[in-house]
Short mmCIF file of C-alpha atoms and ligand atoms in Angstrom, two decimals:
data_model
loop_
_atom_site.label_atom_id
_atom_site.label_comp_id
_atom_site.label_asym_id
_atom_site.label_seq_id
_atom_site.Cartn_x
_atom_site.Cartn_y
_atom_site.Cartn_z
CA MET H 1 204.07 137.28 128.20
CA LYS H 2 200.65 135.75 127.42
CA LYS H 3 199.15 135.49 123.91
CA ILE H 4 195.58 136.69 124.11
CA LEU H 5 192.80 136.64 121.50
CA VAL H 6 190.09 139.31 121.74
CA THR H 7 187.10 138.77 119.43
CA GLY H 8 185.11 141.94 118.73
CA GLY H 9 188.32 143.75 119.65
CA ALA H 10 187.64 146.76 117.39
CA GLY H 11 184.35 147.49 119.15
CA PHE H 12 183.71 149.86 122.03
CA LEU H 13 184.58 147.49 124.89
CA GLY H 14 187.04 145.37 122.92
CA SER H 15 189.26 148.34 122.08
CA HIS H 16 189.57 149.30 125.77
CA LEU H 17 190.32 145.69 126.65
CA CYS H 18 193.05 145.36 123.97
CA GLU H 19 194.65 148.56 125.24
CA ARG H 20 194.67 147.36 128.85
CA LEU H 21 196.03 143.89 127.95
CA LEU H 22 198.89 145.47 125.95
CA GLU H 23 199.67 147.83 128.84
CA GLU H 24 200.04 144.80 131.06
CA GLY H 25 202.69 143.36 128.71
CA ASN H 26 200.68 140.78 126.79
CA GLU H 27 200.61 139.95 123.10
CA VAL H 28 197.14 140.68 121.69
CA ILE H 29 195.42 139.35 118.58
CA CYS H 30 192.31 141.39 117.83
CA VAL H 31 189.71 139.78 115.56
CA ASP H 32 186.77 141.76 114.17
CA ASN H 33 184.55 141.84 111.07
CA TYR H 34 183.84 145.59 111.57
CA PHE H 35 180.07 145.09 111.67
CA THR H 36 179.64 147.63 114.48
CA GLY H 37 183.27 148.18 115.39
CA GLN H 38 185.78 150.22 113.46
CA LYS H 39 189.49 150.27 112.76
CA ARG H 40 189.55 153.79 114.14
CA ASN H 41 189.02 152.39 117.68
CA VAL H 42 192.33 150.52 117.56
CA VAL H 43 194.31 152.57 115.03
CA HIS H 44 196.48 153.97 117.86
CA LEU H 45 197.54 150.40 118.69
CA LEU H 46 198.62 149.41 115.18
CA ASN H 47 202.25 150.41 115.72
CA HIS H 48 202.49 148.41 118.91
CA PRO H 49 204.89 145.49 118.24
CA TYR H 50 202.69 143.03 120.14
CA PHE H 51 199.35 143.99 118.60
CA GLU H 52 197.86 142.21 115.59
CA LEU H 53 194.57 143.12 113.89
CA VAL H 54 192.72 140.49 111.82
CA ARG H 55 189.54 141.00 109.80
CA HIS H 56 187.55 137.85 110.44
CA ASP H 57 183.96 136.78 111.12
CA VAL H 58 183.74 134.49 114.17
CA THR H 59 180.97 132.44 112.57
CA PHE H 60 183.83 130.87 110.58
CA PRO H 61 186.52 128.82 112.35
CA PHE H 62 189.74 130.57 113.32
CA PHE H 63 193.02 128.87 114.08
CA VAL H 64 195.65 130.44 116.28
CA GLU H 65 197.78 129.45 119.29
CA VAL H 66 196.76 131.47 122.34
CA ASP H 67 196.68 131.23 126.15
CA GLU H 68 193.47 133.17 126.71
CA ILE H 69 190.39 134.16 124.70
CA TYR H 70 188.01 137.02 125.46
CA ASN H 71 184.90 136.44 123.34
CA LEU H 72 183.25 139.82 122.80
CA ALA H 73 182.20 139.58 119.14
CA CYS H 74 178.51 140.48 118.87
CA PRO H 75 176.63 143.70 118.14
CA ALA H 76 175.36 145.09 121.46
CA SER H 77 172.98 147.91 120.56
CA PRO H 78 169.34 146.87 119.99
CA VAL H 79 169.21 148.86 116.72
CA HIS H 80 172.23 147.00 115.34
CA TYR H 81 171.55 143.51 116.65
CA GLN H 82 167.99 143.66 115.26
CA HIS H 83 169.23 144.88 111.85
CA ASP H 84 170.30 141.33 110.89
CA ALA H 85 168.74 139.16 113.58
CA ILE H 86 169.84 135.86 112.01
CA GLN H 87 173.47 136.97 111.84
CA THR H 88 173.20 138.06 115.51
CA VAL H 89 172.09 134.57 116.59
CA LYS H 90 174.83 133.00 114.43
CA THR H 91 177.48 135.29 115.88
CA SER H 92 176.56 134.37 119.44
CA VAL H 93 175.97 130.65 118.91
CA VAL H 94 178.23 129.59 116.02
CA GLY H 95 180.84 132.11 117.19
CA ALA H 96 180.80 130.50 120.66
CA VAL H 97 181.15 127.00 119.16
CA ASN H 98 184.14 128.11 117.10
CA MET H 99 185.87 129.90 119.97
CA LEU H 100 185.17 127.09 122.45
CA GLY H 101 186.53 124.57 119.94
CA LEU H 102 189.66 126.67 119.67
CA ALA H 103 189.96 126.93 123.48
CA LYS H 104 189.56 123.18 123.77
CA ARG H 105 192.21 122.43 121.14
CA VAL H 106 194.87 124.79 122.50
CA GLY H 107 193.92 124.51 126.20
CA ALA H 108 193.16 128.23 126.52
CA ARG H 109 191.04 129.90 129.17
CA ILE H 110 188.00 131.51 127.59
CA LEU H 111 185.81 134.34 128.86
CA GLN H 112 182.34 135.01 127.48
CA ALA H 113 180.93 138.54 127.43
CA SER H 114 177.38 137.63 128.38
CA THR H 115 174.78 140.17 129.33
CA SER H 116 172.13 141.31 131.79
CA GLU H 117 169.75 140.65 128.87
CA VAL H 118 169.77 136.98 129.86
CA TYR H 119 167.41 138.17 132.66
CA GLY H 120 165.05 139.65 130.02
CA ASP H 121 162.35 141.89 131.53
CA PRO H 122 163.13 140.74 135.07
CA LYS H 123 160.53 139.83 137.67
CA VAL H 124 163.21 139.72 140.37
CA HIS H 125 164.90 142.94 141.42
CA PRO H 126 167.84 143.48 141.74
CA GLN H 127 169.04 140.60 139.57
CA ARG H 128 171.21 137.89 141.10
CA GLU H 129 173.04 135.25 139.10
CA ASP H 130 170.68 132.49 140.28
CA TYR H 131 167.65 134.19 138.68
CA TRP H 132 166.72 132.35 135.44
CA GLY H 133 165.23 135.35 133.72
CA HIS H 134 162.08 136.31 131.85
CA VAL H 135 162.82 136.36 128.13
CA ASN H 136 160.38 136.32 125.21
CA PRO H 137 161.93 133.68 122.91
CA ILE H 138 160.19 135.01 119.78
CA GLY H 139 160.32 138.75 120.44
CA THR H 140 162.40 141.39 118.67
CA ARG H 141 165.18 141.19 121.28
CA ALA H 142 165.30 137.39 121.24
CA CYS H 143 168.07 137.18 118.62
CA TYR H 144 170.38 138.81 121.14
CA ASP H 145 168.98 137.51 124.45
CA GLU H 146 168.50 133.90 123.39
CA GLY H 147 171.76 133.92 121.42
CA LYS H 148 173.60 134.94 124.59
CA ARG H 149 171.67 132.41 126.69
CA ALA H 150 172.54 129.61 124.23
CA ALA H 151 176.18 130.75 124.33
CA GLU H 152 176.16 130.40 128.14
CA THR H 153 174.75 126.88 127.71
CA LEU H 154 177.54 126.03 125.27
CA PHE H 155 180.16 127.41 127.64
CA VAL H 156 179.00 125.41 130.68
CA ASN H 157 178.74 122.22 128.60
CA TYR H 158 182.22 122.57 127.11
CA HIS H 159 183.33 122.93 130.71
CA ARG H 160 181.38 119.89 131.98
CA GLN H 161 182.10 117.59 129.04
CA ASN H 162 185.52 118.74 127.86
CA HIS H 163 186.92 120.48 130.93
CA VAL H 164 187.48 123.73 129.07
CA ARG H 165 188.39 126.46 131.56
CA ILE H 166 185.51 128.90 131.13
CA LYS H 167 184.57 132.27 132.61
CA ILE H 168 181.17 133.91 132.10
CA ILE H 169 180.47 137.53 133.00
CA ARG H 170 177.04 139.14 132.68
CA ILE H 171 177.69 142.74 131.74
CA PHE H 172 175.15 145.43 132.66
CA ASN H 173 174.76 148.62 130.55
CA THR H 174 178.25 150.02 130.03
CA TYR H 175 179.15 153.39 128.53
CA GLY H 176 182.21 155.51 127.85
CA PRO H 177 184.52 156.93 125.18
CA ARG H 178 184.57 155.07 121.81
CA MET H 179 180.89 154.25 121.81
CA HIS H 180 179.88 154.90 118.21
CA PRO H 181 177.98 158.21 117.87
CA ASN H 182 175.29 156.38 115.84
CA ASP H 183 175.36 153.33 118.03
CA GLY H 184 171.73 153.84 119.07
CA ARG H 185 172.22 153.09 122.76
CA VAL H 186 170.82 155.50 125.26
CA VAL H 187 173.95 157.18 126.68
CA SER H 188 175.50 157.91 123.28
CA ASN H 189 172.15 158.99 121.78
CA PHE H 190 171.41 161.44 124.61
CA ILE H 191 174.92 162.95 124.71
CA VAL H 192 175.07 163.44 120.93
CA GLN H 193 171.58 164.97 120.93
CA ALA H 194 172.45 167.26 123.85
CA LEU H 195 175.68 168.44 122.24
CA LYS H 196 173.92 169.15 118.93
CA GLY H 197 171.07 170.96 120.73
CA GLU H 198 168.57 168.44 119.29
CA ASP H 199 165.60 167.08 121.23
CA ILE H 200 166.44 164.19 123.55
CA THR H 201 164.42 161.14 122.45
CA ILE H 202 162.94 159.23 125.38
CA TYR H 203 161.29 155.96 124.42
CA GLY H 204 158.14 155.41 126.47
CA ASP H 205 157.54 157.66 129.49
CA GLY H 206 161.13 157.43 130.75
CA SER H 207 160.19 155.55 133.93
CA GLN H 208 162.11 152.40 132.89
CA THR H 209 165.39 152.02 134.76
CA ARG H 210 168.94 150.99 133.92
CA SER H 211 172.16 150.81 135.95
CA PHE H 212 175.07 152.40 134.12
CA GLN H 213 178.65 151.27 134.46
CA TYR H 214 181.70 153.19 133.25
CA VAL H 215 183.91 151.22 130.86
CA ASP H 216 187.08 151.25 133.03
CA ASP H 217 185.26 149.52 135.88
CA LEU H 218 184.05 146.78 133.53
CA ILE H 219 187.52 146.15 132.07
CA GLU H 220 188.92 145.79 135.60
CA GLY H 221 186.18 143.26 136.43
CA MET H 222 186.80 141.32 133.21
CA ILE H 223 190.52 141.03 133.88
CA ARG H 224 189.96 139.97 137.48
CA MET H 225 187.48 137.35 136.31
CA MET H 226 189.95 135.90 133.78
CA ALA H 227 192.59 135.72 136.53
CA SER H 228 190.28 134.11 139.10
CA ARG H 229 190.67 130.53 140.35
CA ASP H 230 189.76 127.77 137.82
CA GLU H 231 186.78 126.51 139.85
CA PHE H 232 185.05 129.89 139.64
CA THR H 233 183.41 129.80 136.21
CA GLY H 234 180.63 132.32 136.87
CA PRO H 235 178.27 133.53 135.64
CA VAL H 236 179.00 136.68 137.58
CA ASN H 237 177.29 140.06 137.27
CA ILE H 238 179.60 142.96 136.42
CA GLY H 239 177.73 146.24 136.66
CA ASN H 240 177.21 149.37 138.70
CA PRO H 241 174.24 149.05 141.08
CA GLY H 242 173.42 152.78 140.82
CA GLU H 243 169.95 152.64 139.22
CA TYR H 244 168.39 155.56 137.32
CA THR H 245 165.24 156.12 135.31
CA ILE H 246 165.82 157.05 131.68
CA MET H 247 164.19 160.41 132.46
CA GLN H 248 166.76 161.03 135.23
CA LEU H 249 169.54 160.14 132.80
CA ALA H 250 168.21 162.61 130.22
CA ARG H 251 168.03 165.43 132.82
CA GLU H 252 171.53 164.64 134.09
CA ILE H 253 173.00 164.74 130.58
CA ILE H 254 171.25 168.04 129.84
CA ARG H 255 172.67 169.45 133.09
CA LEU H 256 176.22 168.20 132.52
CA THR H 257 176.40 169.38 128.91
CA GLY H 258 174.70 172.71 129.70
CA SER H 259 172.48 171.98 126.70
CA ARG H 260 169.24 173.73 125.75
CA SER H 261 167.78 170.55 124.30
CA GLY H 262 164.18 169.70 125.04
CA ILE H 263 162.85 166.22 125.75
CA ILE H 264 160.43 164.40 123.43
CA MET H 265 158.69 161.05 123.91
CA LYS H 266 158.77 158.29 121.30
CA PRO H 267 157.06 154.87 121.39
CA LEU H 268 158.65 152.29 123.67
CA PRO H 269 160.19 149.45 121.60
CA SER H 270 158.67 146.01 122.20
CA ASP H 271 159.99 143.89 125.08
CA ASP H 272 162.00 146.83 126.44
CA PRO H 273 162.86 145.78 130.03
CA MET H 274 161.22 148.00 132.69
CA GLN H 275 163.94 147.73 135.31
CA ARG H 276 167.49 146.54 135.65
CA GLN H 277 169.95 146.58 138.54
CA PRO H 278 172.76 144.14 139.28
CA ASP H 279 173.29 142.44 142.61
CA ILE H 280 177.10 142.38 142.70
CA SER H 281 177.65 140.47 145.96
CA LEU H 282 179.21 137.56 144.06
CA ALA H 283 181.73 139.77 142.23
CA ARG H 284 182.58 141.50 145.51
CA LYS H 285 183.22 138.16 147.20
CA GLU H 286 184.98 136.23 144.42
CA LEU H 287 186.82 139.00 142.60
CA ASP H 288 187.12 141.62 145.33
CA TRP H 289 185.68 143.94 142.71
CA GLU H 290 183.25 146.82 142.76
CA PRO H 291 182.78 149.82 140.47
CA LYS H 292 184.66 152.99 141.34
CA VAL H 293 183.41 155.56 138.82
CA GLN H 294 180.09 157.16 139.64
CA LEU H 295 177.63 158.35 137.00
CA GLU H 296 178.48 162.06 136.98
CA GLU H 297 182.22 161.49 136.61
CA GLY H 298 181.77 158.82 133.92
CA LEU H 299 179.31 160.95 131.97
CA LEU H 300 181.66 163.96 132.08
CA ARG H 301 184.49 161.86 130.58
CA THR H 302 182.14 160.50 127.92
CA ILE H 303 180.76 163.95 127.07
CA GLU H 304 184.33 165.18 126.61
CA TYR H 305 184.99 162.35 124.16
CA PHE H 306 181.91 163.13 122.04
CA ARG H 307 182.77 166.85 122.11
CA SER H 308 186.23 166.04 120.74
CA LEU H 309 184.64 164.09 117.84
CA MET H 310 182.61 167.14 116.84
CA HIS H 311 185.60 169.48 116.47
P1 NAD S 401 180.25 146.88 119.92
O1 NAD S 401 179.14 146.73 118.94
O2 NAD S 401 180.96 148.18 119.97
O3 NAD S 401 181.34 145.74 119.75
C1 NAD S 401 181.07 144.48 119.22
C2 NAD S 401 182.19 144.15 118.24
O4 NAD S 401 181.97 142.82 117.71
C3 NAD S 401 182.23 145.09 117.05
O5 NAD S 401 183.56 145.54 116.84
C4 NAD S 401 181.73 144.25 115.89
O6 NAD S 401 182.23 144.66 114.64
C5 NAD S 401 182.22 142.87 116.30
N1 NAD S 401 181.47 141.78 115.66
C6 NAD S 401 180.12 141.64 115.53
N2 NAD S 401 179.83 140.48 114.90
C7 NAD S 401 181.03 139.87 114.62
C8 NAD S 401 181.40 138.67 113.97
N3 NAD S 401 180.46 137.84 113.48
N4 NAD S 401 182.71 138.37 113.86
C9 NAD S 401 183.68 139.21 114.35
N5 NAD S 401 183.38 140.37 114.98
C10 NAD S 401 182.08 140.69 115.11
O7 NAD S 401 179.61 146.54 121.35
P2 NAD S 401 180.27 146.52 122.80
O8 NAD S 401 179.44 147.37 123.67
O9 NAD S 401 181.72 146.77 122.71
O10 NAD S 401 180.01 145.01 123.24
C11 NAD S 401 181.03 144.03 123.27
C12 NAD S 401 180.47 142.74 123.88
O11 NAD S 401 180.00 142.99 125.21
C13 NAD S 401 179.29 142.16 123.11
O12 NAD S 401 179.41 140.76 123.10
C14 NAD S 401 178.10 142.58 123.93
O13 NAD S 401 177.03 141.68 123.79
C15 NAD S 401 178.68 142.55 125.34
N6 NAD S 401 177.91 143.43 126.24
C16 NAD S 401 178.03 144.79 126.16
C17 NAD S 401 177.27 145.59 126.99
C18 NAD S 401 177.39 147.09 126.98
O14 NAD S 401 176.62 147.76 127.67
N7 NAD S 401 178.29 147.71 126.25
C19 NAD S 401 176.37 145.01 127.89
C20 NAD S 401 176.26 143.63 127.92
C21 NAD S 401 177.04 142.85 127.10
N1 UDP S 402 166.27 154.67 125.09
C1 UDP S 402 165.68 155.91 124.99
N2 UDP S 402 166.08 156.76 124.01
C2 UDP S 402 167.08 156.46 123.14
C3 UDP S 402 167.72 155.19 123.24
C4 UDP S 402 167.28 154.32 124.23
O1 UDP S 402 164.77 156.24 125.79
O2 UDP S 402 167.41 157.32 122.29
C5 UDP S 402 165.84 153.76 126.16
C6 UDP S 402 165.52 152.34 125.70
O3 UDP S 402 164.18 152.23 125.27
C7 UDP S 402 165.79 151.55 126.97
C8 UDP S 402 166.94 152.31 127.64
O4 UDP S 402 166.92 153.61 127.07
O5 UDP S 402 164.67 151.59 127.81
C9 UDP S 402 168.30 151.67 127.40
O6 UDP S 402 168.44 151.44 126.02
P1 UDP S 402 169.76 150.88 125.35
O7 UDP S 402 169.45 150.67 123.90
O8 UDP S 402 170.91 151.75 125.69
O9 UDP S 402 170.04 149.49 126.08
P2 UDP S 402 169.16 148.25 126.59
O10 UDP S 402 167.70 148.50 126.34
O11 UDP S 402 169.68 147.09 125.83
O12 UDP S 402 169.45 148.23 128.03
#
């Protein structure tokens, strides 16, 4: 039985990860300050004898004996990470320092939930791990993008200088049950709007693209990455290469919900990337991983979840 720390464990992705790690017979310590996550996401795990929930902010040091650390603490929706931009940078950077220090002291493996946002508004398409990205360092998304880039820098340097066993995954847009209904990200916004019969809000003309990955595929990739050979530190892209315009996504969600919602256009937020699609050759080769759940199936499961919240 391994002792595993999951930071941001009460969030959307963290809660699925905690569940999976417990299913596999591990002991899980879930740390969260409930900024965007909620106890509700893990309440069903509270009676599990090997699950522990701790309210803690990762910008402060945390001491615990563990074998592995999954560092997920950080708001992920643009609306939320821009709400307190300074705290977002601190969470990524100071949080990484604290968790890496812990990994170094106890000799734990540590995985960083990095992001496709490190590629910014990419000039290379699809994005491979060796692309350095195109990020505005002073724009409205910089608190998140640059925070995550600095965290990657910290990870590789703890590895080079202190031989900490690190793993970096770059996660592309992921969706599924337990996204917060007011999260502000596109899949949850569109499904909630469609189910309520409200207009679907497209920012810009809807021609920007994203590649959407269902949560179960991501969790599988994360776990395979943690278990991979020591020399493979990443970064590795974990995403679904199926690329859709935001307009296509809106139409698909209207179709799958059977909604009568209309579509309205709103201004495109600044620095909103125009296209995004992962090249997953590296994950295929190193982790023998690829996504299994296609968009329609994943959206149907997610729609069902949001429907259940409304009853
Ligand atoms: P989320 O907002 O649901 O989860 C983040 C969790 O971190 C929340 O529970 C929040 O309360 C917690 N948190 C925030 N600041 C904290 C702090 N200072 N101390 C302790 N806990 C803190 O978002 P998510 O989609 O579950 O994302 C999880 C991780 O995956 C994030 O690091 C995010 O950057 C990364 N990621 C997610 C996606 C995606 O599409 N979902 C894509 C790329 C990267
Ligand atoms: N978006 C949209 N309507 C919404 C929410 C988002 O058109 O109600 C767009 C947003 O401008 C972006 C894309 O959908 O182009 C994905 O946005 P999200 O916030 O989910 O993630 P990110 O931009 O970080 O990929």
